[in-house]
Coordinates of C-alpha atoms in Angstrom, one line a residue:
Chain A
M1 CA 16.8 -19.3 17.7
A2 CA 14.6 -18.2 20.4
D3 CA 11.9 -20.7 21.4
F4 CA 8.3 -18.8 21.1
D5 CA 6.5 -20.4 24.1
E6 CA 3.7 -18.7 25.8
A7 CA 6.1 -17.3 28.4
Q8 CA 8.1 -15.7 25.9
V9 CA 4.8 -14.2 24.0
R10 CA 3.5 -12.9 27.6
K11 CA 7.0 -11.1 28.0
L12 CA 7.0 -9.5 24.4
A13 CA 3.2 -8.5 25.2
E14 CA 4.3 -6.6 28.3
L15 CA 6.8 -4.9 26.6
A16 CA 4.7 -3.9 23.9
H17 CA 1.7 -3.0 26.1
V18 CA -0.7 -5.4 24.6
K19 CA -3.0 -7.5 27.0
L20 CA -3.4 -10.8 25.7
S21 CA -5.8 -13.5 26.8
D22 CA -4.4 -17.1 27.4
D23 CA -5.7 -18.1 24.2
E24 CA -4.3 -15.5 22.3
S25 CA -0.9 -16.3 23.9
A26 CA -1.0 -19.9 23.0
G27 CA -2.1 -19.0 19.4
F28 CA 0.4 -16.4 18.7
A29 CA 3.4 -18.6 20.3
G30 CA 2.7 -21.2 17.5
Q31 CA 2.5 -18.7 14.9
L32 CA 5.4 -16.8 15.7
D33 CA 7.4 -20.0 16.1
E34 CA 6.4 -21.0 12.7
I35 CA 7.0 -17.6 11.1
L36 CA 10.5 -17.2 12.8
G37 CA 11.5 -20.5 11.9
Y38 CA 10.8 -19.5 8.2
A39 CA 12.6 -16.3 8.7
E40 CA 15.8 -18.2 10.0
R41 CA 16.7 -18.7 6.3
I42 CA 18.5 -15.2 6.2
Q43 CA 21.0 -16.7 8.7
A44 CA 22.3 -18.6 5.7
H45 CA 23.5 -15.6 4.0
D46 CA 27.2 -14.4 4.1
T47 CA 26.8 -10.9 5.2
D48 CA 30.1 -10.1 6.2
G49 CA 31.3 -6.8 5.2
V50 CA 27.7 -5.7 4.1
V51 CA 26.6 -2.4 5.2
P52 CA 23.1 -2.7 6.7
T53 CA 20.5 -0.7 4.7
S54 CA 18.8 2.2 6.6
H55 CA 17.5 4.1 3.5
A56 CA 17.3 1.9 0.3
L57 CA 17.9 4.9 -2.0
L58 CA 20.6 6.9 -0.2
E59 CA 22.7 3.5 0.2
A60 CA 22.3 3.1 -3.8
G61 CA 24.0 6.7 -3.9
L62 CA 21.2 8.5 -5.3
E63 CA 21.1 12.2 -4.8
G64 CA 18.2 14.2 -4.2
A65 CA 16.2 11.0 -2.8
S66 CA 15.6 13.2 0.4
A67 CA 16.3 16.4 1.8
L68 CA 15.9 18.5 5.1
R69 CA 14.2 21.9 4.6
D70 CA 15.6 24.8 6.2
D71 CA 15.0 25.0 9.8
E72 CA 12.6 27.9 10.0
P73 CA 9.8 27.9 12.4
T74 CA 6.3 27.7 10.7
G75 CA 2.8 27.2 11.8
S76 CA 1.9 24.1 13.5
L77 CA -1.7 22.5 14.2
D78 CA -4.3 24.5 16.1
R79 CA -4.0 23.2 20.1
E80 CA -7.7 23.1 20.6
Q81 CA -8.6 21.4 17.3
V82 CA -5.8 18.7 17.9
L83 CA -7.2 18.1 21.5
E84 CA -10.7 17.8 20.3
G85 CA -9.7 14.5 19.2
A86 CA -8.0 13.4 22.4
P87 CA -9.9 11.0 24.7
D88 CA -9.6 13.1 27.7
P89 CA -8.3 16.6 27.1
G90 CA -7.9 19.3 29.8
D91 CA -6.4 22.6 30.5
G92 CA -4.7 22.5 27.0
L93 CA -3.0 18.9 27.6
F94 CA -3.6 15.5 27.1
K95 CA -4.8 13.9 30.6
V96 CA -4.0 10.3 31.3
P97 CA -5.3 8.0 34.3
K98 CA -2.9 7.9 37.6
V99 CA 0.4 6.3 36.6
L100 CA 1.2 4.6 40.0
P101 CA -1.4 1.7 40.9
Chain B
M1 CA -20.1 4.3 -24.4
T2 CA -21.8 4.6 -21.2
L3 CA -19.6 6.8 -18.2
W4 CA -18.4 3.9 -16.3
E5 CA -16.8 2.3 -19.4
Q6 CA -14.6 5.5 -20.1
S7 CA -11.2 6.1 -18.7
A8 CA -10.2 8.5 -16.2
T9 CA -8.1 10.3 -18.6
E10 CA -11.1 10.3 -20.8
I11 CA -13.6 11.5 -18.2
T12 CA -11.5 14.2 -17.1
T13 CA -10.6 15.5 -20.8
K14 CA -14.3 15.8 -21.5
T15 CA -15.2 17.6 -18.2
R16 CA -12.3 20.0 -18.7
R17 CA -14.0 20.7 -22.3
G18 CA -17.3 21.0 -20.9
E19 CA -18.8 18.1 -22.5
L20 CA -19.6 16.2 -19.4
S21 CA -20.3 17.9 -16.1
A22 CA -18.5 17.5 -13.0
E23 CA -21.8 17.2 -11.1
E24 CA -23.4 14.6 -13.2
T25 CA -20.1 12.5 -13.3
T26 CA -20.1 12.7 -9.7
R27 CA -23.5 11.8 -9.2
A28 CA -23.3 8.7 -11.6
F29 CA -20.6 7.1 -9.9
A30 CA -22.1 7.9 -6.6
D31 CA -25.3 6.1 -8.0
R32 CA -23.1 3.2 -8.9
I33 CA -21.7 2.9 -5.5
E34 CA -25.1 3.0 -4.1
A35 CA -26.2 0.4 -6.2
L36 CA -23.1 -2.1 -6.5
D37 CA -21.2 -1.4 -3.1
P38 CA -23.5 -3.5 -0.9
A39 CA -22.4 -6.6 -2.8
V40 CA -18.7 -5.9 -3.1
G41 CA -17.8 -3.6 0.1
A42 CA -15.2 -1.7 -1.3
F43 CA -16.0 1.6 0.7
L44 CA -16.0 2.2 4.5
D45 CA -17.2 5.7 3.9
R46 CA -18.9 7.6 1.1
M47 CA -18.5 11.2 0.8
T48 CA -21.4 11.9 -1.8
E49 CA -23.0 15.0 -0.5
P50 CA -19.4 17.0 0.1
A51 CA -18.4 15.6 -3.4
L52 CA -21.4 16.7 -5.1
E53 CA -20.8 20.4 -3.8
R54 CA -17.2 20.2 -4.9
A55 CA -18.4 19.1 -8.1
R56 CA -20.7 22.0 -8.4
E57 CA -17.6 24.5 -7.7
L58 CA -15.6 22.9 -10.4
D59 CA -18.2 23.1 -13.2
A60 CA -18.4 26.9 -12.3
L61 CA -14.5 27.1 -12.7
P62 CA -13.6 29.1 -16.1
A63 CA -11.8 26.7 -18.6
A64 CA -8.3 28.3 -18.0
E65 CA -8.5 27.3 -14.2
R66 CA -9.6 23.7 -14.9
G67 CA -6.7 21.3 -13.6
A68 CA -5.5 17.8 -14.8
L69 CA -7.9 15.9 -13.1
H70 CA -10.7 18.2 -13.5
G71 CA -14.1 16.5 -12.5
L72 CA -12.4 13.2 -12.2
P73 CA -14.0 11.0 -9.0
V74 CA -11.4 9.4 -6.7
A75 CA -11.5 6.9 -3.8
L76 CA -8.8 7.0 -1.2
K77 CA -7.7 4.0 0.8
D78 CA -8.6 4.8 4.3
I79 CA -5.2 5.4 5.7
I80 CA -5.0 8.7 3.9
S81 CA -5.9 11.7 5.7
V82 CA -8.8 14.1 4.8
A83 CA -9.3 17.0 7.1
G84 CA -12.7 16.5 9.3
S85 CA -13.4 13.0 7.5
R86 CA -12.8 10.2 9.7
C87 CA -9.7 7.9 9.0
T88 CA -10.0 4.3 10.4
C89 CA -7.0 2.6 8.8
G90 CA -9.6 -0.4 9.1
S91 CA -9.0 -0.5 12.9
R92 CA -11.5 -0.2 16.0
I93 CA -8.6 2.0 17.6
L94 CA -9.1 4.7 14.9
E95 CA -13.0 4.0 14.6
D96 CA -13.8 7.5 15.4
Y97 CA -10.4 9.3 14.7
V98 CA -10.9 12.4 12.8
P99 CA -7.8 13.9 11.2
V100 CA -7.3 17.8 11.5
Y101 CA -5.3 17.9 8.3
N102 CA -5.2 16.9 4.7
A103 CA -2.3 14.6 3.5
T104 CA -0.6 16.2 1.0
V105 CA -1.6 13.8 -2.0
V106 CA -5.2 14.8 -0.9
D107 CA -4.1 18.9 -1.3
R108 CA -2.4 17.7 -4.7
L109 CA -5.8 16.0 -5.9
N110 CA -8.0 18.8 -5.1
D111 CA -5.4 21.2 -6.6
A112 CA -5.6 19.4 -9.8
G113 CA -9.4 19.3 -9.6
A114 CA -10.4 16.0 -8.5
V115 CA -13.5 15.0 -6.4
I116 CA -13.0 12.6 -3.6
L117 CA -15.9 10.2 -3.4
G118 CA -15.0 8.1 -0.5
K119 CA -12.7 6.0 1.5
T120 CA -12.1 2.4 0.9
N121 CA -11.6 -0.7 3.1
M122 CA -8.2 -2.2 4.0
D123 CA -6.5 -4.6 6.1
E124 CA -6.3 -3.1 9.5
F125 CA -3.3 -0.6 9.4
A126 CA -2.6 -2.1 6.0
M127 CA -1.1 -5.4 7.3
G128 CA -2.7 -8.3 5.0
S129 CA -2.9 -9.7 1.5
S130 CA -6.9 -10.1 1.6
T131 CA -8.8 -7.2 3.2
E132 CA -10.0 -9.9 5.6
N133 CA -8.2 -8.1 8.2
S134 CA -10.5 -5.0 8.3
A135 CA -12.2 -4.6 11.5
F136 CA -15.3 -3.6 9.8
H137 CA -16.0 -6.0 6.8
T138 CA -14.8 -8.1 4.2
T139 CA -14.6 -6.8 0.8
K140 CA -15.3 -9.2 -1.8
N141 CA -13.7 -9.4 -5.5
P142 CA -15.7 -8.1 -8.0
W143 CA -14.9 -10.9 -10.3
N144 CA -16.0 -13.5 -7.9
L145 CA -17.9 -12.3 -4.9
N146 CA -16.7 -15.6 -3.0
C147 CA -13.0 -14.7 -3.4
V148 CA -10.6 -12.1 -1.7
P149 CA -10.0 -8.8 -3.7
G150 CA -6.3 -9.1 -2.4
G151 CA -4.8 -6.5 0.0
S152 CA -3.9 -4.3 1.7
S153 CA -5.6 -1.6 -0.4
G154 CA -8.6 -4.3 -1.3
G155 CA -11.4 -1.6 -1.3
S156 CA -9.5 0.6 -3.8
A157 CA -8.5 -2.4 -6.2
A158 CA -12.4 -3.4 -6.0
A159 CA -13.7 0.0 -6.4
V160 CA -11.8 0.3 -9.7
A161 CA -12.5 -3.0 -10.9
A162 CA -16.2 -2.6 -10.5
R163 CA -15.9 0.6 -12.1
L164 CA -17.3 2.5 -8.9
V165 CA -14.8 5.0 -9.3
P166 CA -12.6 5.7 -12.3
A167 CA -9.4 5.7 -10.0
A168 CA -8.4 5.5 -6.4
L169 CA -5.3 5.8 -4.5
G170 CA -3.8 2.9 -2.3
T171 CA -0.4 2.5 -0.2
D172 CA 2.2 -0.7 -0.8
T173 CA 4.5 -1.3 1.9
G174 CA 5.0 -5.0 0.6
G175 CA 2.9 -5.5 -2.4
S176 CA -0.3 -3.9 -1.3
I177 CA -1.2 -1.8 -4.4
R178 CA 0.1 -4.2 -6.8
Q179 CA -1.1 -7.5 -5.5
P180 CA -4.8 -6.4 -5.0
A181 CA -4.4 -4.8 -8.7
S182 CA -3.4 -8.1 -9.9
L183 CA -6.2 -10.3 -8.3
C184 CA -9.0 -7.5 -9.3
G185 CA -7.7 -7.0 -12.8
V186 CA -6.7 -3.4 -12.5
T187 CA -3.5 -1.5 -13.3
G188 CA -1.6 -0.7 -9.7
L189 CA 1.5 1.6 -9.5
K190 CA 3.9 1.6 -6.9
P191 CA 6.3 4.6 -7.4
T192 CA 9.9 4.8 -6.3
Y193 CA 10.4 5.5 -2.5
G194 CA 10.0 9.2 -1.7
R195 CA 8.4 10.0 -5.5
V196 CA 5.0 10.7 -3.7
S197 CA 4.9 12.8 -0.4
R198 CA 3.7 10.7 2.7
Y199 CA 2.4 13.6 4.8
G200 CA -1.0 12.9 6.2
L201 CA -0.5 9.0 5.5
V202 CA -0.9 6.8 8.6
A203 CA 2.6 5.2 8.7
F204 CA 3.0 1.5 8.9
A205 CA 6.7 0.6 7.7
S206 CA 8.5 3.9 7.2
S207 CA 11.4 2.8 4.9
L208 CA 9.0 0.9 2.9
D209 CA 5.7 2.4 2.6
Q210 CA 4.5 4.6 -0.6
I211 CA 1.4 5.9 -2.1
G212 CA 0.1 5.0 -5.5
P213 CA -2.7 5.0 -8.1
L214 CA -5.1 2.1 -9.1
T215 CA -6.4 2.9 -12.3
T216 CA -7.9 0.7 -15.3
S217 CA -5.3 1.6 -17.6
V218 CA -1.5 3.0 -17.5
E219 CA -2.2 5.8 -19.2
D220 CA -4.4 6.7 -16.5
A221 CA -1.8 5.9 -13.7
A222 CA 0.4 8.2 -15.4
L223 CA -2.1 10.9 -15.3
L224 CA -2.5 10.2 -11.4
L225 CA 1.2 10.0 -10.7
E226 CA 1.9 13.7 -12.4
A227 CA -0.7 15.2 -10.4
L228 CA 0.9 13.3 -7.1
A229 CA 4.6 13.2 -7.4
G230 CA 7.1 15.8 -6.2
D231 CA 8.7 17.3 -3.3
D232 CA 7.1 18.1 -0.2
S233 CA 8.3 20.2 2.8
H234 CA 6.5 18.3 5.1
D235 CA 8.0 15.0 4.2
A236 CA 11.8 14.6 4.5
T237 CA 11.9 11.4 3.1
C238 CA 10.0 12.9 -0.4
A239 CA 12.5 12.9 -2.8
T240 CA 13.5 16.7 -4.3
R241 CA 14.2 15.1 -7.8
P242 CA 12.3 16.8 -10.5
T243 CA 9.3 14.8 -11.9
A244 CA 8.4 14.1 -15.6
P245 CA 5.4 14.7 -17.9
Y246 CA 4.6 11.0 -17.6
S247 CA 1.3 11.0 -19.3
Q248 CA 3.3 12.8 -22.4
E249 CA 5.7 10.3 -22.6
L250 CA 3.9 7.3 -23.0
G251 CA 4.1 7.1 -26.8
G252 CA 7.7 7.0 -27.0
D253 CA 9.4 4.1 -28.8
V254 CA 10.1 1.1 -26.9
K255 CA 12.3 -0.7 -29.3
P256 CA 15.6 0.1 -27.7
L257 CA 14.7 -1.1 -24.3
R258 CA 15.8 -4.4 -22.6
L259 CA 13.5 -6.5 -20.5
G260 CA 15.0 -8.7 -17.7
V261 CA 13.4 -11.8 -17.0
P262 CA 14.6 -13.8 -13.8
N263 CA 15.8 -17.3 -14.6
A264 CA 13.7 -18.4 -11.6
A265 CA 10.7 -16.1 -12.2
T266 CA 8.0 -18.9 -12.6
S267 CA 9.6 -21.6 -9.9
E268 CA 7.7 -24.0 -7.8
G269 CA 4.9 -22.5 -6.1
V270 CA 3.5 -20.4 -9.1
D271 CA 0.1 -21.3 -10.4
P272 CA 0.3 -22.8 -13.8
D273 CA -2.1 -20.3 -15.2
V274 CA 0.0 -17.5 -13.8
R275 CA 3.0 -19.2 -15.2
A276 CA 1.2 -19.3 -18.6
A277 CA 0.1 -15.7 -18.7
F278 CA 3.7 -14.8 -17.6
E279 CA 5.3 -16.4 -20.7
A280 CA 2.5 -15.1 -22.7
A281 CA 3.4 -11.5 -21.4
V282 CA 7.3 -12.4 -22.3
A283 CA 6.4 -13.1 -25.8
T284 CA 4.1 -10.0 -26.0
F285 CA 7.2 -7.8 -24.8
A286 CA 9.5 -9.7 -27.4
S287 CA 6.8 -9.1 -30.2
L288 CA 7.1 -5.4 -29.4
G289 CA 11.0 -5.6 -30.5
I290 CA 12.1 -5.3 -26.9
A291 CA 15.1 -7.4 -25.9
I292 CA 14.5 -10.2 -23.7
E293 CA 17.4 -11.1 -20.9
E294 CA 17.8 -13.6 -18.5
V295 CA 18.7 -12.1 -15.2
T296 CA 19.9 -13.7 -11.9
L297 CA 18.6 -12.5 -8.6
P298 CA 19.6 -14.8 -6.0
A299 CA 19.2 -12.9 -2.7
T300 CA 15.3 -12.5 -3.7
E301 CA 14.7 -15.7 -2.4
H302 CA 15.2 -14.5 1.2
A303 CA 12.9 -11.4 0.5
V304 CA 9.7 -12.3 2.3
A305 CA 11.8 -13.6 5.4
C306 CA 14.0 -10.0 5.0
Y307 CA 10.5 -8.2 4.8
Y308 CA 8.7 -9.7 7.8
L309 CA 11.6 -9.1 10.0
L310 CA 11.9 -5.3 9.2
A311 CA 8.4 -4.4 8.2
T312 CA 7.5 -5.8 11.8
A313 CA 10.2 -3.9 13.5
E314 CA 9.2 -0.7 12.0
A315 CA 5.4 -1.5 12.6
S316 CA 5.9 -2.2 16.3
S317 CA 7.6 1.2 16.6
N318 CA 4.9 3.0 14.5
L319 CA 2.0 1.5 16.2
A320 CA 3.2 2.6 19.6
R321 CA 1.5 5.6 19.2
Y322 CA -1.8 4.0 19.7
D323 CA -2.2 3.7 23.1
G324 CA -5.4 5.6 24.2
V325 CA -3.3 9.2 25.4
R326 CA -3.7 11.7 22.3
Y327 CA -6.3 10.3 19.9
G328 CA -8.2 7.2 19.0
L329 CA -9.9 4.5 21.5
R330 CA -9.6 4.5 25.3
V331 CA -11.1 1.7 27.3
S332 CA -10.5 1.1 31.2
E333 CA -10.2 4.7 31.7
D334 CA -10.5 4.5 35.7
E335 CA -7.6 1.9 35.7
P336 CA -3.8 3.0 36.1
L337 CA -2.1 4.2 33.0
R338 CA -0.5 1.3 32.2
V339 CA -3.6 -1.1 32.6
M340 CA -5.5 1.5 30.6
M341 CA -2.9 1.1 27.6
G342 CA -2.6 -2.4 27.8
D343 CA -6.3 -2.9 27.4
T344 CA -6.8 -0.3 25.0
R345 CA -4.4 -2.0 22.7
A346 CA -6.0 -5.5 23.4
R347 CA -9.3 -4.1 22.5
G348 CA -8.4 -1.6 19.7
F349 CA -6.2 -3.8 17.5
G350 CA -7.1 -7.1 15.7
A351 CA -5.3 -10.5 15.7
E352 CA -2.7 -9.6 12.8
V353 CA -1.6 -6.3 13.9
K354 CA -0.8 -7.8 17.8
R355 CA 1.1 -10.7 15.8
R356 CA 2.9 -8.2 13.8
I357 CA 3.8 -5.8 16.9
L358 CA 4.7 -9.0 18.9
L359 CA 7.1 -10.3 16.1
G360 CA 8.5 -6.6 15.7
T361 CA 8.9 -6.2 19.3
F362 CA 10.8 -9.4 19.5
V363 CA 12.8 -8.5 16.3
L364 CA 14.0 -5.2 18.0
S365 CA 14.7 -6.6 21.5
S366 CA 18.0 -6.8 23.2
G367 CA 19.7 -10.0 22.3
Y368 CA 18.0 -10.5 19.3
Y369 CA 18.5 -7.1 17.5
D370 CA 21.9 -8.1 15.6
A371 CA 21.0 -11.5 14.8
Y372 CA 17.5 -10.4 13.1
Y373 CA 17.0 -6.7 12.6
Q374 CA 20.5 -6.0 11.5
K375 CA 20.8 -9.3 9.9
A376 CA 18.0 -8.6 7.7
Q377 CA 19.3 -4.9 7.1
R378 CA 22.5 -6.5 5.5
V379 CA 20.4 -8.9 3.4
R380 CA 18.4 -6.0 2.4
S381 CA 21.6 -4.4 0.8
L382 CA 22.4 -7.6 -0.9
I383 CA 18.9 -7.7 -2.6
G384 CA 19.5 -4.3 -3.7
R385 CA 22.8 -5.2 -5.5
D386 CA 21.0 -7.9 -7.3
F387 CA 18.7 -5.4 -8.9
E388 CA 21.6 -2.9 -9.3
K389 CA 23.5 -5.5 -11.1
A390 CA 20.4 -6.6 -13.1
F391 CA 19.7 -3.1 -14.2
E392 CA 23.5 -2.7 -15.5
R393 CA 21.9 -4.6 -18.4
V394 CA 18.3 -4.2 -18.5
D395 CA 16.0 -1.3 -18.2
A396 CA 13.2 -3.2 -16.4
V397 CA 12.5 -6.4 -14.5
L398 CA 9.5 -8.7 -15.6
L399 CA 7.7 -11.0 -12.7
P400 CA 4.7 -12.2 -11.9
T401 CA 2.8 -10.0 -9.5
S402 CA 1.0 -12.6 -7.1
P403 CA 2.0 -16.3 -7.6
T404 CA -2.1 -17.1 -7.6
P405 CA -5.1 -15.6 -8.7
A406 CA -7.7 -14.5 -5.9
F407 CA -7.9 -17.2 -3.4
R408 CA -11.1 -17.9 -1.5
I409 CA -12.5 -15.8 1.3
G410 CA -11.1 -17.7 4.8
E411 CA -8.7 -19.9 2.7
K412 CA -5.7 -18.4 4.6
V413 CA -7.1 -16.4 7.4
D414 CA -5.6 -18.9 10.1
D415 CA -2.2 -19.5 8.4
P416 CA -0.3 -16.2 8.5
L417 CA 2.9 -17.7 7.0
S418 CA 0.9 -18.9 3.8
M419 CA -0.5 -15.4 3.6
Y420 CA 2.9 -13.8 4.0
L421 CA 4.1 -15.9 1.2
T422 CA 1.7 -14.6 -1.4
D423 CA 3.9 -11.2 -1.2
I424 CA 6.9 -13.2 -2.6
F425 CA 7.1 -11.1 -5.8
T426 CA 6.0 -7.7 -4.8
I427 CA 8.2 -7.2 -1.5
T428 CA 11.6 -6.9 -3.1
A429 CA 10.3 -3.6 -4.9
N430 CA 9.6 -2.1 -1.5
L431 CA 13.1 -3.5 0.2
T432 CA 15.1 -1.8 -2.7
G433 CA 12.9 1.2 -3.0
A434 CA 12.5 0.6 -6.9
P435 CA 9.2 1.6 -8.7
A436 CA 6.9 -1.4 -9.9
I437 CA 3.5 -1.6 -11.9
S438 CA 1.0 -4.8 -12.1
L439 CA -1.0 -4.9 -15.3
P440 CA -3.6 -6.9 -16.1
G441 CA -2.0 -10.3 -18.0
G442 CA -4.4 -12.7 -18.4
F443 CA -7.3 -14.9 -16.8
A444 CA -7.1 -18.1 -15.4
S445 CA -9.2 -21.0 -16.3
D446 CA -11.8 -19.8 -13.8
G447 CA -11.9 -16.6 -15.2
L448 CA -10.2 -14.8 -12.4
P449 CA -7.7 -12.2 -13.4
I450 CA -3.7 -12.6 -13.3
G451 CA -1.2 -9.7 -13.2
I452 CA 2.1 -9.3 -14.3
Q453 CA 4.5 -7.0 -12.9
L454 CA 7.4 -4.6 -14.1
V455 CA 10.0 -3.4 -11.7
G456 CA 12.0 -0.3 -12.9
K457 CA 15.2 1.5 -12.0
H458 CA 14.7 4.2 -9.1
F459 CA 12.9 7.4 -10.1
D460 CA 12.4 5.9 -13.7
E461 CA 8.9 5.7 -13.9
S462 CA 8.8 6.9 -17.2
T463 CA 10.3 3.9 -18.9
L464 CA 8.0 1.8 -16.7
L465 CA 4.9 3.4 -17.8
R466 CA 6.1 3.4 -21.6
L467 CA 6.6 -0.4 -21.3
G468 CA 3.4 -0.8 -19.5
H469 CA 1.5 1.4 -22.0
A470 CA 3.2 -0.5 -25.1
F471 CA 1.9 -3.7 -23.6
Q472 CA -1.5 -2.3 -23.1
Q473 CA -1.7 -1.3 -26.9
A474 CA -0.9 -4.9 -27.8
T475 CA -3.5 -6.6 -25.3
D476 CA -7.1 -5.7 -24.2
F477 CA -7.0 -7.8 -20.8
H478 CA -7.2 -4.2 -19.1
K479 CA -10.4 -3.3 -20.9
K480 CA -12.3 -6.4 -19.7
S481 CA -14.6 -5.7 -16.6
P482 CA -16.4 -8.1 -14.2
T483 CA -19.9 -8.9 -15.1
I484 CA -20.9 -7.1 -11.9
A485 CA -19.8 -3.9 -13.2
E486 CA -22.3 -4.2 -16.3
T487 CA -25.6 -4.6 -14.2

């Protein structure tokens, strides 16, 4: 299993776009190590030939558990209204800070 | 009988007949919230003025146009979108977020004549079992204000328990309706995955999330489900199967039904008072003429491990959208994009949400995906098989809801794993997609409520509700209310 040291936590935090303080990294490393240690028990299961679930009901063979509607264009949310909730709207778009430092 | 002592069914029936006015009812519950909620902290936002206006409109409706929930005050967990009202999900990152559309369940409540009275507190993004992970405040258990109400729908459960509203909606990803229902002594139903539309529900773990009612009785849960359930073209995961007249089917004979009791249902880690209540519930069902059969569910001992690998993986993906670009909080706005995103998420998310995003990112990361995510999905299939096998012999399975009554505020906050383990009996219904209901099943020696849980076959809410109703005809635990409700 993976060792959850602080370096591992920092790497995950970077992948997940969450800045962590040093205290947080240290705290999470210990907790994630414990949680993952507990989760290791699933490895004891023999799952050879078992199909992984992606939709619990469809895999159980239940019909009518889900459906796609006909692909016909319908109305969507009002652009101006949606942009009202944005931190920095402009020209009908979401604006972001510069991408390159 | 004063208004707050009456069930949702009684209130809406009387209002529809004109024996009560929707405005007076709404005013009465708004007054209760005003008086009692400062001690309980169930609500994040009250909607008193728009609710009163809506109630007056309902009072003006002719009798023929009055719906099944006419004039019924309802509270919503603050993860369900109401156009024009903020929806925080208990998080700083959405503190000022205002949805521009209604969730389908909100439209259905409105169509049926309900009055939305406010938004309730919750663990941030529905991640937690105590409501202590709310970024805003901690909700108290109305039975003992030093204890947690459970979570993540703790605000909705506490609101119904203190009779601040006759009914509320919650969401359940790993037990978040049933566990707080159990800890607060109310009835909480998680319908079958796909039975109720999730359009307008902020997503946590999309293969597990479901919306359902918290009420004071099974009869009221059936009434609410009837209004909420059914196909929705806005949600591709919503089932197209026909619904049933749930509230009309409650009185049916339960005698031919068979109830499964797992051989390890009350194994180690279960509080003695919970065990006693569970055994008493088995005896109650037997006394109703229901056949009790022992069933084995071997894979379920791995359910918590399986759940926390899958739910965190889905959460890390679903919560990627909160990045300071399209809505919600943005900090460090003059810094480059990546810095802005990292700082926004650092400030906007609380510790539990960060912990789960990190774990989910790990589970999905290259090199570990097969060993954890795929493996957990295979174990999930085995858990499903256990239940399929059990349901060949029985119509429903009886389990405790929570291994303990409500714990004290602060008791588990620094120990995430022990908090996760409180979900041990509820998680399987989410992993398999089955419907499940928590019912008040007794009281611990210190007076705190204890819940019992029925898990049913997919889309067979009818049988679950019939069994639950029969239990509530034979017991009066659900009729008890905490002292605070009487003040």
